[in-house]
Amino acid sequence: MYREFKHLHLPSIDAEIRQFWEDERIFEQSVEQRPADKSYVFYEGPPSANGKPGIHHVMARTVKDLFCRYNTLKGYRVERKGGWDTHGLPIELQVEKELGITKEDIGKKVTVDEYNQACRSTVMRYKDLWDDITRRMGYWVDLDNPYITFENNYIESCWWILQQLYNKKTPSGESYLYKGFTIQPYSPAAGTGLSSHELNMPGCYKEVTDFSTVAMFKVRLNESSGFLFEDNEEDLRILAWTTTPWTLPSNVALTVGPNIEYAKIQTLSPYTGAPVSVVLAKDRVSAYFNAEDENRPLDDFKVGDKRLPYKVLKTGIKGADLVGIQYEQLLPTPAASTPELEEKGFRVISGDFVTTEDGTGVVHTAPYFGADDFRASKAAGIPFIGIPNPKNPDLPFPLVDKQGKFVQEVPEFGGRYVKAEYYSKEVTSDKEFKPTDLLISLQLKEDNKAFKIEKYKHNYPHCWRTDKPVLYYPLDSWFIRASAAKERMSELNKTINWKPASTGTGRFGQWLDNLQDWNLSRSRYWGVPLPIWRTEDGEEEICIGSVEEMNQEIDKAVKAGVMELNPYSAFAAQDDDEMDTRHKYVYTGDMAIWDILKRFSRDNREEPTEAENMLWQAIRNRQVGGYKFRRQHPIGSFIADFVCISEKLVVEVDGGYHNAKEQRELDEARATYLNNLGFKVLRFTNEAVMEKMEWVLGEIARVLSSPPGPLSKGEGVTSRPASLSVDAKGTRSPSPLERGPGGEDLHRPFIDEVVLVSPSGRPMRRELDLIDVWFDSGSMPYAQWHYPFENQEVFKNNFPANFIAEGVDQTRGWFYTLHAIAVMVFDSVAFKNVVSNGLVLDKEGNKMAKSKGNAVDPFETIAEFGADATRWYMMANANPWDNLKFDTNGILEVRNKLFGTLFNTYNFFALYANLDGFKMDESKVLPYDKRTELDRWVISKLYSLVAEYHEAMNDYEVTRACRAIEEFVDLHLSNWFVRLSRRRFWKGELNEDKTAAYQTLFECLMVTGQLMASVAPFFADWLYRNLTAPIKDTAKANNTPLRHDSVHLSDLTLPDPSKVDKDLEKRMDYAQRICSLALSIRKKEKLRVRLPLQKILLPVLDEAFIAEVDGVKDLILSEINVKEIEFITDASGLLKKGAKANFKTLGAKLGKDMKDAAALIANFSNDDINTLEQSGWLKVLLNGNEYTLTPEDMIISTEDLPGWKVASDGALTVALDVTMTPELQAEGTARDLVNRIQNIRKEKDFNVTDRVTVTLEKHDAILAAVEKFHDYIKAEVLATDLVLADAVEGEKVELDDVVSVGIEVSVN
RNA sequence: AGGGCUAUAGCUCAGUUGGUUAGAGCGCUACACUGAUAAUGUAGAGGUCUCCAGUUCAAAUCUGGAUAGCCCUACCA
C-alpha cells in the first residue's frame, strides 16, 4: 500500500525525515558510498558561534548545501568538513564586556591565560543553536570533525604558510612577509592602534569643533614657478586648508588635483594687510572672496575688515602645471632638516583624491599623519620629515611621539600635546589654556602665514575606549607583499566562475587591480601569534614554520642559556582528540608506551564490538543531554571505551571475558586509576547495552546530571597525580574554566615566554603582534587538514575547491584571503566556482537588525513553514546574489503552489493505486511506444525539464532550475497530465492503459522528487520513500534503481534525448492553445462546458498542421466537449486573412522605409496576401524605392471566419460552431444530472465504489436526457437502477436557473 | 569620496544576439469545472519598463548622465 495523507504539514515531514536521516546515517552514507577518487570539493566558510544564527545564514547555507547535494546525486564524493571561526576582535570585545574589564586590565586583573580561556569558551557559546539550526534546515555538513581555528594544529599550518611567504622572494629579493609601517588610526591615550572595525563602532565618530586654518605657503621663484609671477618682487602664496594645524610642522608637500583649474588672485593678507597674491582652486574663490569686492581698490582695506578687495590675475592654471613648484617650509624644525628634504621636499605634487568641495583645492600634505598624504608623497618621491633615525635615515622619527606630544626638537611647541583632549582636566580648565592647534594658528597669523582661521565643525573618529580623539600615525606592522602578486592574482581570477560574474570582474577584479599590501598585524591577545622572533635591534630574526622547528630552536636556546627550560617539550603533532585530553592530562611516561597506546586505540576503533557500536550510535553527537562523548580515547595510560571529558565520565562496555577473575582485578585497578584522575567510571555488560539500551542511557544521563558523587570528591581529584604534572609552573591553580596549565598552547601568553637564540648568540623575542583573523580563514584549505604536517594526500585531493559560497560581503574578506594565499603560496586558485549571495532584507527592503526589531527568527520560520518551503522560497524567488526581500507570504505561496500541488498529485496517485492494487514494478515497465500520446508527452516534458535542470545547475543557476521545476509541476504535470488523465485512473479495471497512466505518473513524481532533492531535501525524500516503500524489498532483492533507502543515495536521472519528442511537445502545445481558445469562446458566449457542441473549425496553418492536430484530437474534443474538428483551407474561401510586418527580417532590408512598409502591409487585402503566398514574392514601391517582399517578411494569420464565433492566439485561430440541437441539449442535461448525482454521492459520503439506486423526479426538462442517455448516466454514477418517479423523497436540486428536480440516491 | 549591485503591474519576479500586443505567479474581480474538492481551470482589470539625453528604421534591452535604495572600501585636507 502507498501511504495516504489527509493534509500537507511540512514541519511533520521535516521531523520524520530528520529522524530517519539520523537513524540511518544517510548523510554519512551519501558521502561514503561515492568513490573516493571522484570528488567534488567544497569548502565551508566558518561561521563564528559567538553570535546566534539568523535567517540570512539559512539562505547562505541553503546555497552551500544544495550544490553539494546536487553533486552527490550526480555521483561525486562531496566531503563537507565543517568549521568554526574562533578568533578575532568581536570575540575579545564580548569577553571584555562580560568580564567587565578593558584591554588595560588584561595581564593585571585577569591573566592573559584566563582571558584567552574566556575567549575560548565564549567562542562556542551558541554552538548548540548552530548545530540545531543546521539539523533543522537540513544542512548537511560534518560537524563531528570540524576544523577549529584556535586549535594548535590549525595554528601550526598557519605558521607554515607564513613561513612560506617569509621565504618567498620577489625578483628583486624582497620577502613576501616583511615589516614596514602604515598610517593607521592610533589612540595615544590608550597607546594602541585601532582597527577599522573599532572605528566603525557606534559613537566613535563624533561631531567636534576644531580650529581650521588656511595657511599661506610662499612660492619660490625659479624655472618651474616663473610663469606664475608678475615680477620678481611679488609675494606669491599657495593657499592650503587644514583642520589639523598640529600637522603643519610636518608638512612636506602640497597636493593638487591634476585636472582641477586654479586661479591666481591679487589681494591683501587679511591679518597684516600686506600685499600678496594667492593661488587656489578657481571653484573655491567664491568661498573666500565676495564677488562684490572684485576689482575694488586694494587701498580700501584696513586690517580687521571682514571683506577683502581682490583682482583675478590668472585663471586656467591646471593642477598639473603647478606640480613641481617649490615653496618655503611653513614651520621649520631645524633638527629635522636634511639636505635631501630641502632638495626634494616642499613642493607641489599631484593626487587624485583632491576635490574642490571645501578648503582651497590644495591639500596640505604631512605623510606621517595621513594615509592619502602618505601614498601621494611616496608616489612623488617626497622624503619623510622627522628627527633623524641613525639606524634608518629614510625613516626619521615623527615630530609627534606616541603619547601624542610634539617632540622636544619642535620649536615653540615641543612637549605640548597636539590635541587638547590629551591634557588632564585640570590643565584644560585653566582660563589661560590654549589648545596647540590654536597656538600654531596664532603664530602663523603673526608671521603673515595665515589666510583664514576659524572654528570648524566636523566628524572626527574617537577611540571607543578612552573617548579621546584618534590620531593617524605611522605604526610598525607586518605586511604580506600582496601587491607583488597582483598580476598573477588578476590572471587566475579570470579563470574563476563567479556568480554573479559582475562580482568577479567588478568588485573583486577592480580590488585586485588596485591591490595594496596586506597589513597582517593586530596588537591583540586572542588570535594566531606571528611566529617571528627578533633580536632587540631587529638585525637578526627567524620565522618559525612548525612546532618541531620551534622546539629545536628552543632546545638551542636552552642550551645557550637564554631560556631555562622548554615549556613545549611534550608537544608533538597530535590528532585533535588526543590533543584535547593531553591538554589536561599530559602523558609524561615512556614515549614508546605512548605509541603503543595510540596504535592500540586506533586498532580498537577499527574493530568495535556490536554492543560498542550500538552504544556509540546512541551517545554520539551529543545525543545524551548535550554532552560530547569520544570513543576509544586515551586517558592517562589507558584507553577508555567512551569518555565524556567535560564531565569526567568514562563508560566501559564489557565482553564476557570480563567475568574472569584476573580481568576483574585489572578492571578494578583501572577504575581506581581513573578515579584518581577525577573520572567516574560506569561499566555495562554487552547484554545490557544490546537489550536494555534505554536503561543504559538513563543511567548515563543520571550520572551526568547528578551532583558530584563520592568518586569525584576528595583529595584524589584536586591534587593532580604526580605522573601527570606538566611543567615548572605546576603550582598555578587550575582556572575555573577547566583548563590545565599552559605550555601546550600556541596562543599568547605562553608563546611569548619563548625566547630563542640568534646565530650570533643574542636572545630573540617574539614580535608581539597577532595576525589578521582573515588570514586564519584564508588558510583553511590547508589548515583544516593540518597540512603539510598530516594528510598530504587528503589535501591533494581537496585542493582547490570546486565550489564555495558565502555572502557578497565576504568578497574582500574570505574570498580574497583564500585567493591571495592560494596564489602566493601555491600559484593556484583556491576555488573554481563561487556563489556570492546577497543580503536578506525585511519585506519592506530594509536591512534586518535586532535593534530595528525586524530580524526574522529562523527557528520560528522553519517551525512554521518547514525547512523546504523556506529553502525553496529563498532560492526560487530571486537569484541568490540579489538581495532578498524576505516575506513569509512568499513561503506560503511556495508551500501551496509547489509542495501543495505535488502533495495532491502524490495523494491522487496513492489513492487510486491502492484502490487498484497497483504497485510500481520496475521489471514490467511498459515501453513508451505502448503508451498514449499524453503519457509520452508528459515524459517528453519531464526529460526536457531534466535537461534544463542540469544545464542550469551546472552553471550554478539554481533559481532557473527551481522555476523550471515549478513550471513543470504546476503547468504540465498537474494542470494538464493529471487533469486530462483523471478519468483513466478511476474508470474500469487495471488494464494496460491504466497501468501506463500509473507508471507515467510514477515516473514523473519520482524524477521530479529527485530534481527537487537538492533544494527541498526533506520533502523530496518523503516523496521518494512513499513512492518506493511498497516495492523496496523487491528492488533491493533485484538490485534495481529504486533500491536506495533515500533519494539522497540514489543516482540522479540524467538528460536523455531519446525520451524527448519535440514534435510531440509541439502537437500538445497546439492542443493546449486550441482548448484554451475554445474555452474562451464558450465563456464569451456563455456556453457551459457540460453542454456538448457539434464542431470546431481550424484554419490550416501549414502542411503538417492537420496531421499534428489529428494526433491530439481526442484530447481536444473531450477537454472542450465538442464532437468533431473540421480543418479549413484557403480553398474554402471562408478565411479572412491579415498580415503583419515581420520587423526582424524587414528591418534590415528596408531601413528607413520600415515604418511605411508596416502600414502598407497592415492594409493588405486577402488578394494581396494570396498573391504573395502563391507567387512567393510581391513588389512594393515605398518612397521611390522598390522592394521585393517574400512570405517570410510578414506574419500571416487568419483574422476572421465571417459568420462564426472566433478567437485567435498568434497565428492559431479557432472557430466554434454554436448551433444547438435537441440531441446535444439532451446530452448536456444528462451530464448535468450526472454531476448533480455525483455531488449527492459525495455529500452523503458514499464510498467511491458504492453501487446506488437513483430516483429522479419526472420533469419535462430531463425526460429527453434520461431517455437517450439512460445507460450513460447509470454507468457514470455507478447506478444499478435509474428510475423516474412522480414524487421523490430526496431534496430538490437546481439544474439551471429555472429548473429544479428532486433527486434521490441510495446505496444498494 | 571610490567601486559594485538593483530599479519592469498593488506585491515578488521573468524578459534571449535591440524587432512593434512587455510576460508569469500572488492579490483583486467575474465565471466555470468537479470521483485531486480546505483542490482545480478560464477570463478580466491592472504598466509613462525610475528620469533625461544619445545611437538606430526600431530601445525595457545598447551608450552617456541623473535620481533613489542597498553593499563593500575609505582618516576628504
Short mmCIF file of N, CA, C and O in Angstrom, two decimals, chain A residues 1017-1108:
data_model
loop_
_atom_site.label_atom_id
_atom_site.label_comp_id
_atom_site.label_asym_id
_atom_site.label_seq_id
_atom_site.Cartn_x
_atom_site.Cartn_y
_atom_site.Cartn_z
N PRO A 1017 15.28 18.95 0.47
CA PRO A 1017 15.74 17.59 0.77
C PRO A 1017 14.77 16.76 1.59
O PRO A 1017 14.72 15.55 1.43
N PHE A 1018 13.99 17.42 2.45
CA PHE A 1018 13.08 16.64 3.30
C PHE A 1018 11.89 16.13 2.49
O PHE A 1018 11.60 14.93 2.46
N PHE A 1019 11.22 17.05 1.84
CA PHE A 1019 10.03 16.67 1.09
C PHE A 1019 10.38 15.67 0.01
O PHE A 1019 9.66 14.69 -0.22
N ALA A 1020 11.49 15.91 -0.67
CA ALA A 1020 11.88 15.02 -1.75
C ALA A 1020 12.11 13.61 -1.24
O ALA A 1020 11.73 12.63 -1.89
N ASP A 1021 12.70 13.53 -0.06
CA ASP A 1021 12.96 12.19 0.48
C ASP A 1021 11.65 11.54 0.93
O ASP A 1021 11.44 10.35 0.75
N TRP A 1022 10.80 12.36 1.49
CA TRP A 1022 9.48 11.88 1.92
C TRP A 1022 8.74 11.31 0.71
O TRP A 1022 8.18 10.21 0.74
N LEU A 1023 8.76 12.06 -0.37
CA LEU A 1023 8.07 11.63 -1.58
C LEU A 1023 8.68 10.34 -2.12
O LEU A 1023 7.98 9.37 -2.43
N TYR A 1024 9.98 10.33 -2.19
CA TYR A 1024 10.68 9.16 -2.71
C TYR A 1024 10.38 7.92 -1.87
O TYR A 1024 10.10 6.85 -2.39
N ARG A 1025 10.43 8.11 -0.57
CA ARG A 1025 10.21 6.96 0.31
C ARG A 1025 8.78 6.46 0.23
O ARG A 1025 8.53 5.26 0.23
N ASN A 1026 7.83 7.38 0.11
CA ASN A 1026 6.44 6.94 -0.04
C ASN A 1026 6.25 6.20 -1.36
O ASN A 1026 5.53 5.21 -1.42
N LEU A 1027 6.87 6.70 -2.39
CA LEU A 1027 6.70 6.09 -3.71
C LEU A 1027 7.34 4.71 -3.77
O LEU A 1027 6.85 3.83 -4.47
N THR A 1028 8.45 4.56 -3.05
CA THR A 1028 9.19 3.31 -3.21
C THR A 1028 8.95 2.31 -2.09
O THR A 1028 9.33 1.15 -2.23
N ALA A 1029 8.30 2.75 -1.01
CA ALA A 1029 8.15 1.85 0.14
C ALA A 1029 7.52 0.50 -0.23
O ALA A 1029 8.04 -0.55 0.17
N PRO A 1030 6.44 0.48 -1.01
CA PRO A 1030 5.79 -0.81 -1.27
C PRO A 1030 6.67 -1.79 -2.06
O PRO A 1030 6.40 -2.98 -2.06
N ILE A 1031 7.66 -1.29 -2.73
CA ILE A 1031 8.45 -2.19 -3.57
C ILE A 1031 9.90 -2.24 -3.14
O ILE A 1031 10.76 -2.76 -3.83
N LYS A 1032 10.17 -1.66 -1.95
CA LYS A 1032 11.56 -1.55 -1.53
C LYS A 1032 12.26 -2.92 -1.47
O LYS A 1032 13.38 -3.09 -1.97
N ASP A 1033 11.57 -3.88 -0.87
CA ASP A 1033 12.22 -5.18 -0.70
C ASP A 1033 12.52 -5.83 -2.04
O ASP A 1033 13.61 -6.37 -2.25
N THR A 1034 11.56 -5.74 -2.95
CA THR A 1034 11.77 -6.29 -4.28
C THR A 1034 12.95 -5.60 -4.95
O THR A 1034 13.82 -6.25 -5.56
N ALA A 1035 12.96 -4.29 -4.86
CA ALA A 1035 14.01 -3.53 -5.53
C ALA A 1035 15.38 -3.90 -4.96
O ALA A 1035 16.36 -4.04 -5.70
N LYS A 1036 15.42 -4.08 -3.66
CA LYS A 1036 16.70 -4.44 -3.05
C LYS A 1036 17.13 -5.82 -3.51
O LYS A 1036 18.31 -6.04 -3.83
N ALA A 1037 16.15 -6.73 -3.53
CA ALA A 1037 16.48 -8.09 -3.93
C ALA A 1037 16.98 -8.12 -5.37
O ALA A 1037 17.91 -8.86 -5.71
N ASN A 1038 16.38 -7.30 -6.21
CA ASN A 1038 16.77 -7.32 -7.62
C ASN A 1038 17.83 -6.29 -7.96
O ASN A 1038 18.22 -6.15 -9.12
N ASN A 1039 18.24 -5.52 -6.94
CA ASN A 1039 19.27 -4.51 -7.15
C ASN A 1039 18.90 -3.52 -8.26
O ASN A 1039 19.70 -3.21 -9.14
N THR A 1040 17.68 -3.04 -8.22
CA THR A 1040 17.22 -2.09 -9.24
C THR A 1040 17.41 -0.65 -8.73
O THR A 1040 17.70 -0.44 -7.55
N PRO A 1041 17.22 0.31 -9.62
CA PRO A 1041 17.49 1.71 -9.24
C PRO A 1041 16.71 2.19 -8.01
O PRO A 1041 17.17 3.07 -7.31
N LEU A 1042 15.56 1.62 -7.74
CA LEU A 1042 14.76 2.12 -6.61
C LEU A 1042 15.13 1.46 -5.29
O LEU A 1042 14.43 1.59 -4.30
N ARG A 1043 16.25 0.74 -5.27
CA ARG A 1043 16.62 0.01 -4.06
C ARG A 1043 17.08 0.93 -2.93
O ARG A 1043 17.09 0.55 -1.78
N HIS A 1044 17.50 2.14 -3.26
CA HIS A 1044 18.08 3.01 -2.24
C HIS A 1044 17.05 3.42 -1.20
O HIS A 1044 15.90 3.67 -1.52
N ASP A 1045 17.52 3.53 0.02
CA ASP A 1045 16.61 3.88 1.10
C ASP A 1045 16.21 5.34 1.07
O ASP A 1045 15.21 5.73 1.63
N SER A 1046 17.06 6.13 0.45
CA SER A 1046 16.80 7.57 0.47
C SER A 1046 17.07 8.12 -0.92
O SER A 1046 17.94 7.64 -1.64
N VAL A 1047 16.32 9.14 -1.26
CA VAL A 1047 16.54 9.77 -2.56
C VAL A 1047 17.97 10.32 -2.63
O VAL A 1047 18.57 10.41 -3.70
N HIS A 1048 18.52 10.64 -1.45
CA HIS A 1048 19.86 11.22 -1.44
C HIS A 1048 20.95 10.19 -1.66
O HIS A 1048 22.12 10.54 -1.75
N LEU A 1049 20.55 8.95 -1.70
CA LEU A 1049 21.52 7.90 -2.01
C LEU A 1049 21.36 7.43 -3.45
O LEU A 1049 22.13 6.60 -3.93
N SER A 1050 20.34 7.94 -4.10
CA SER A 1050 20.05 7.46 -5.45
C SER A 1050 20.92 8.18 -6.48
O SER A 1050 21.63 9.12 -6.16
N ASP A 1051 20.84 7.70 -7.70
CA ASP A 1051 21.59 8.33 -8.78
C ASP A 1051 20.65 9.23 -9.56
O ASP A 1051 19.59 8.80 -10.03
N LEU A 1052 21.07 10.46 -9.70
CA LEU A 1052 20.22 11.46 -10.33
C LEU A 1052 19.93 11.09 -11.78
O LEU A 1052 20.83 10.69 -12.53
N THR A 1053 18.67 11.23 -12.16
CA THR A 1053 18.29 10.99 -13.55
C THR A 1053 19.00 11.97 -14.46
O THR A 1053 19.00 13.18 -14.21
N LEU A 1054 19.60 11.44 -15.50
CA LEU A 1054 20.37 12.30 -16.40
C LEU A 1054 19.55 12.62 -17.64
O LEU A 1054 18.60 11.90 -17.96
N PRO A 1055 19.91 13.68 -18.31
CA PRO A 1055 19.18 14.03 -19.53
C PRO A 1055 19.25 12.86 -20.52
O PRO A 1055 20.27 12.20 -20.62
N ASP A 1056 18.14 12.62 -21.20
CA ASP A 1056 18.09 11.51 -22.15
C ASP A 1056 17.33 11.98 -23.39
O ASP A 1056 16.09 11.97 -23.41
N PRO A 1057 18.07 12.41 -24.41
CA PRO A 1057 17.41 12.99 -25.59
C PRO A 1057 16.43 12.02 -26.24
O PRO A 1057 15.47 12.45 -26.88
N SER A 1058 16.65 10.72 -26.04
CA SER A 1058 15.76 9.78 -26.72
C SER A 1058 14.35 9.83 -26.14
O SER A 1058 13.41 9.34 -26.75
N LYS A 1059 14.22 10.41 -24.95
CA LYS A 1059 12.89 10.47 -24.35
C LYS A 1059 12.19 11.80 -24.64
O LYS A 1059 11.06 12.02 -24.20
N VAL A 1060 12.91 12.66 -25.31
CA VAL A 1060 12.31 13.96 -25.62
C VAL A 1060 11.81 13.93 -27.06
O VAL A 1060 12.55 13.55 -27.97
N ASP A 1061 10.58 14.31 -27.22
CA ASP A 1061 9.97 14.34 -28.56
C ASP A 1061 9.43 15.74 -28.78
O ASP A 1061 8.32 16.07 -28.36
N LYS A 1062 10.24 16.55 -29.43
CA LYS A 1062 9.85 17.96 -29.59
C LYS A 1062 8.61 18.10 -30.47
O LYS A 1062 7.81 19.01 -30.27
N ASP A 1063 8.47 17.19 -31.44
CA ASP A 1063 7.28 17.27 -32.28
C ASP A 1063 6.02 17.03 -31.46
O ASP A 1063 5.00 17.71 -31.63
N LEU A 1064 6.14 16.07 -30.59
CA LEU A 1064 5.00 15.77 -29.73
C LEU A 1064 4.69 16.96 -28.83
O LEU A 1064 3.53 17.31 -28.62
N GLU A 1065 5.74 17.58 -28.31
CA GLU A 1065 5.51 18.75 -27.46
C GLU A 1065 4.82 19.86 -28.24
O GLU A 1065 3.97 20.57 -27.71
N LYS A 1066 5.18 19.96 -29.51
CA LYS A 1066 4.56 20.99 -30.33
C LYS A 1066 3.08 20.66 -30.54
O LYS A 1066 2.21 21.53 -30.44
N ARG A 1067 2.80 19.38 -30.84
CA ARG A 1067 1.41 18.96 -31.03
C ARG A 1067 0.58 19.30 -29.80
O ARG A 1067 -0.52 19.80 -29.88
N MET A 1068 1.15 18.96 -28.64
CA MET A 1068 0.39 19.17 -27.42
C MET A 1068 0.21 20.66 -27.15
O MET A 1068 -0.80 21.08 -26.60
N ASP A 1069 1.21 21.41 -27.57
CA ASP A 1069 1.10 22.85 -27.43
C ASP A 1069 -0.09 23.35 -28.24
O ASP A 1069 -0.87 24.18 -27.78
N TYR A 1070 -0.24 22.82 -29.44
CA TYR A 1070 -1.42 23.16 -30.25
C TYR A 1070 -2.68 22.80 -29.48
O TYR A 1070 -3.63 23.59 -29.39
N ALA A 1071 -2.70 21.60 -28.96
CA ALA A 1071 -3.90 21.14 -28.26
C ALA A 1071 -4.26 22.09 -27.12
O ALA A 1071 -5.41 22.48 -26.96
N GLN A 1072 -3.22 22.46 -26.35
CA GLN A 1072 -3.49 23.33 -25.20
C GLN A 1072 -4.01 24.68 -25.65
O GLN A 1072 -4.95 25.22 -25.07
N ARG A 1073 -3.42 25.19 -26.71
CA ARG A 1073 -3.85 26.51 -27.16
C ARG A 1073 -5.24 26.45 -27.78
O ARG A 1073 -6.07 27.34 -27.58
N ILE A 1074 -5.51 25.37 -28.53
CA ILE A 1074 -6.83 25.25 -29.14
C ILE A 1074 -7.90 25.14 -28.05
O ILE A 1074 -8.94 25.79 -28.11
N CYS A 1075 -7.62 24.35 -27.04
CA CYS A 1075 -8.58 24.21 -25.94
C CYS A 1075 -8.81 25.55 -25.26
O CYS A 1075 -9.95 25.93 -24.97
N SER A 1076 -7.73 26.22 -25.02
CA SER A 1076 -7.83 27.50 -24.34
C SER A 1076 -8.69 28.47 -25.14
O SER A 1076 -9.55 29.17 -24.60
N LEU A 1077 -8.47 28.47 -26.46
CA LEU A 1077 -9.25 29.38 -27.32
C LEU A 1077 -10.72 28.97 -27.33
O LEU A 1077 -11.61 29.81 -27.21
N ALA A 1078 -10.96 27.68 -27.46
CA ALA A 1078 -12.33 27.21 -27.50
C ALA A 1078 -13.06 27.53 -26.19
O ALA A 1078 -14.21 27.97 -26.20
N LEU A 1079 -12.37 27.34 -25.10
CA LEU A 1079 -12.99 27.64 -23.81
C LEU A 1079 -13.26 29.13 -23.66
O LEU A 1079 -14.26 29.53 -23.05
N SER A 1080 -12.38 29.94 -24.22
CA SER A 1080 -12.62 31.37 -24.08
C SER A 1080 -13.83 31.79 -24.91
O SER A 1080 -14.58 32.68 -24.54
N ILE A 1081 -14.07 31.08 -26.07
CA ILE A 1081 -15.27 31.39 -26.84
C ILE A 1081 -16.52 30.96 -26.05
O ILE A 1081 -17.48 31.70 -25.92
N ARG A 1082 -16.46 29.76 -25.49
CA ARG A 1082 -17.58 29.26 -24.69
C ARG A 1082 -17.93 30.27 -23.60
O ARG A 1082 -19.09 30.56 -23.34
N LYS A 1083 -16.87 30.76 -22.99
CA LYS A 1083 -17.06 31.69 -21.89
C LYS A 1083 -17.76 32.97 -22.37
O LYS A 1083 -18.72 33.45 -21.76
N LYS A 1084 -17.26 33.47 -23.49
CA LYS A 1084 -17.82 34.71 -24.02
C LYS A 1084 -19.29 34.50 -24.41
O LYS A 1084 -20.12 35.36 -24.22
N GLU A 1085 -19.58 33.33 -24.98
CA GLU A 1085 -20.93 33.05 -25.45
C GLU A 1085 -21.80 32.43 -24.36
O GLU A 1085 -22.92 32.01 -24.61
N LYS A 1086 -21.25 32.34 -23.18
CA LYS A 1086 -21.97 31.76 -22.05
C LYS A 1086 -22.49 30.35 -22.37
O LYS A 1086 -23.67 30.04 -22.18
N LEU A 1087 -21.63 29.53 -22.90
CA LEU A 1087 -21.98 28.13 -23.19
C LEU A 1087 -21.19 27.25 -22.24
O LEU A 1087 -19.99 27.06 -22.41
N ARG A 1088 -21.88 26.71 -21.24
CA ARG A 1088 -21.16 25.94 -20.23
C ARG A 1088 -20.52 24.70 -20.85
O ARG A 1088 -20.99 24.17 -21.88
N VAL A 1089 -19.45 24.24 -20.25
CA VAL A 1089 -18.63 23.19 -20.86
C VAL A 1089 -19.38 21.86 -20.90
O VAL A 1089 -19.17 21.05 -21.79
N ARG A 1090 -20.29 21.66 -19.98
CA ARG A 1090 -21.01 20.37 -19.99
C ARG A 1090 -21.95 20.24 -21.18
O ARG A 1090 -22.37 19.14 -21.52
N LEU A 1091 -22.21 21.37 -21.79
CA LEU A 1091 -23.09 21.33 -22.95
C LEU A 1091 -22.27 21.01 -24.19
O LEU A 1091 -21.42 21.79 -24.59
N PRO A 1092 -22.48 19.85 -24.80
CA PRO A 1092 -21.66 19.49 -25.95
C PRO A 1092 -21.98 20.37 -27.16
O PRO A 1092 -23.12 20.81 -27.30
N LEU A 1093 -20.98 20.59 -27.99
CA LEU A 1093 -21.18 21.34 -29.23
C LEU A 1093 -20.77 20.47 -30.39
O LEU A 1093 -20.03 19.49 -30.21
N GLN A 1094 -21.21 20.82 -31.57
CA GLN A 1094 -21.03 19.93 -32.69
C GLN A 1094 -19.59 19.91 -33.20
O GLN A 1094 -18.98 18.87 -33.33
N LYS A 1095 -19.03 21.08 -33.48
CA LYS A 1095 -17.68 21.05 -34.04
C LYS A 1095 -16.92 22.36 -33.86
O LYS A 1095 -17.53 23.39 -33.58
N ILE A 1096 -15.62 22.23 -34.03
CA ILE A 1096 -14.81 23.44 -34.15
C ILE A 1096 -14.16 23.45 -35.52
O ILE A 1096 -13.95 22.39 -36.14
N LEU A 1097 -13.84 24.66 -35.99
CA LEU A 1097 -13.19 24.81 -37.29
C LEU A 1097 -11.78 25.34 -37.05
O LEU A 1097 -11.59 26.29 -36.29
N LEU A 1098 -10.83 24.72 -37.72
CA LEU A 1098 -9.46 25.18 -37.57
C LEU A 1098 -8.86 25.52 -38.93
O LEU A 1098 -8.72 24.64 -39.77
N PRO A 1099 -8.54 26.78 -39.15
CA PRO A 1099 -7.82 27.12 -40.39
C PRO A 1099 -6.46 26.43 -40.36
O PRO A 1099 -5.79 26.41 -39.33
N VAL A 1100 -6.09 25.89 -41.49
CA VAL A 1100 -4.85 25.12 -41.55
C VAL A 1100 -3.65 26.06 -41.63
O VAL A 1100 -3.63 26.97 -42.47
N LEU A 1101 -2.70 25.87 -40.77
CA LEU A 1101 -1.54 26.77 -40.75
C LEU A 1101 -0.49 26.37 -41.77
O LEU A 1101 0.06 27.20 -42.48
N ASP A 1102 -0.16 25.11 -41.79
CA ASP A 1102 0.83 24.64 -42.76
C ASP A 1102 0.56 23.17 -43.04
O ASP A 1102 -0.38 22.57 -42.51
N GLU A 1103 1.39 22.60 -43.89
CA GLU A 1103 1.12 21.25 -44.36
C GLU A 1103 1.02 20.23 -43.23
O GLU A 1103 0.20 19.32 -43.24
N ALA A 1104 1.87 20.40 -42.23
CA ALA A 1104 1.91 19.39 -41.17
C ALA A 1104 0.76 19.54 -40.18
O ALA A 1104 0.48 18.63 -39.41
N PHE A 1105 0.12 20.68 -40.24
CA PHE A 1105 -0.85 21.04 -39.20
C PHE A 1105 -1.93 19.98 -38.97
O PHE A 1105 -2.19 19.57 -37.83
N ILE A 1106 -2.53 19.52 -40.09
CA ILE A 1106 -3.65 18.59 -39.94
C ILE A 1106 -3.19 17.32 -39.21
O ILE A 1106 -3.83 16.88 -38.26
N ALA A 1107 -2.08 16.79 -39.66
CA ALA A 1107 -1.59 15.55 -39.04
C ALA A 1107 -1.26 15.79 -37.57
O ALA A 1107 -1.55 14.95 -36.72
N GLU A 1108 -0.67 16.92 -37.29
CA GLU A 1108 -0.28 17.21 -35.91
C GLU A 1108 -1.49 17.31 -34.99
O GLU A 1108 -1.53 16.70 -33.92
#
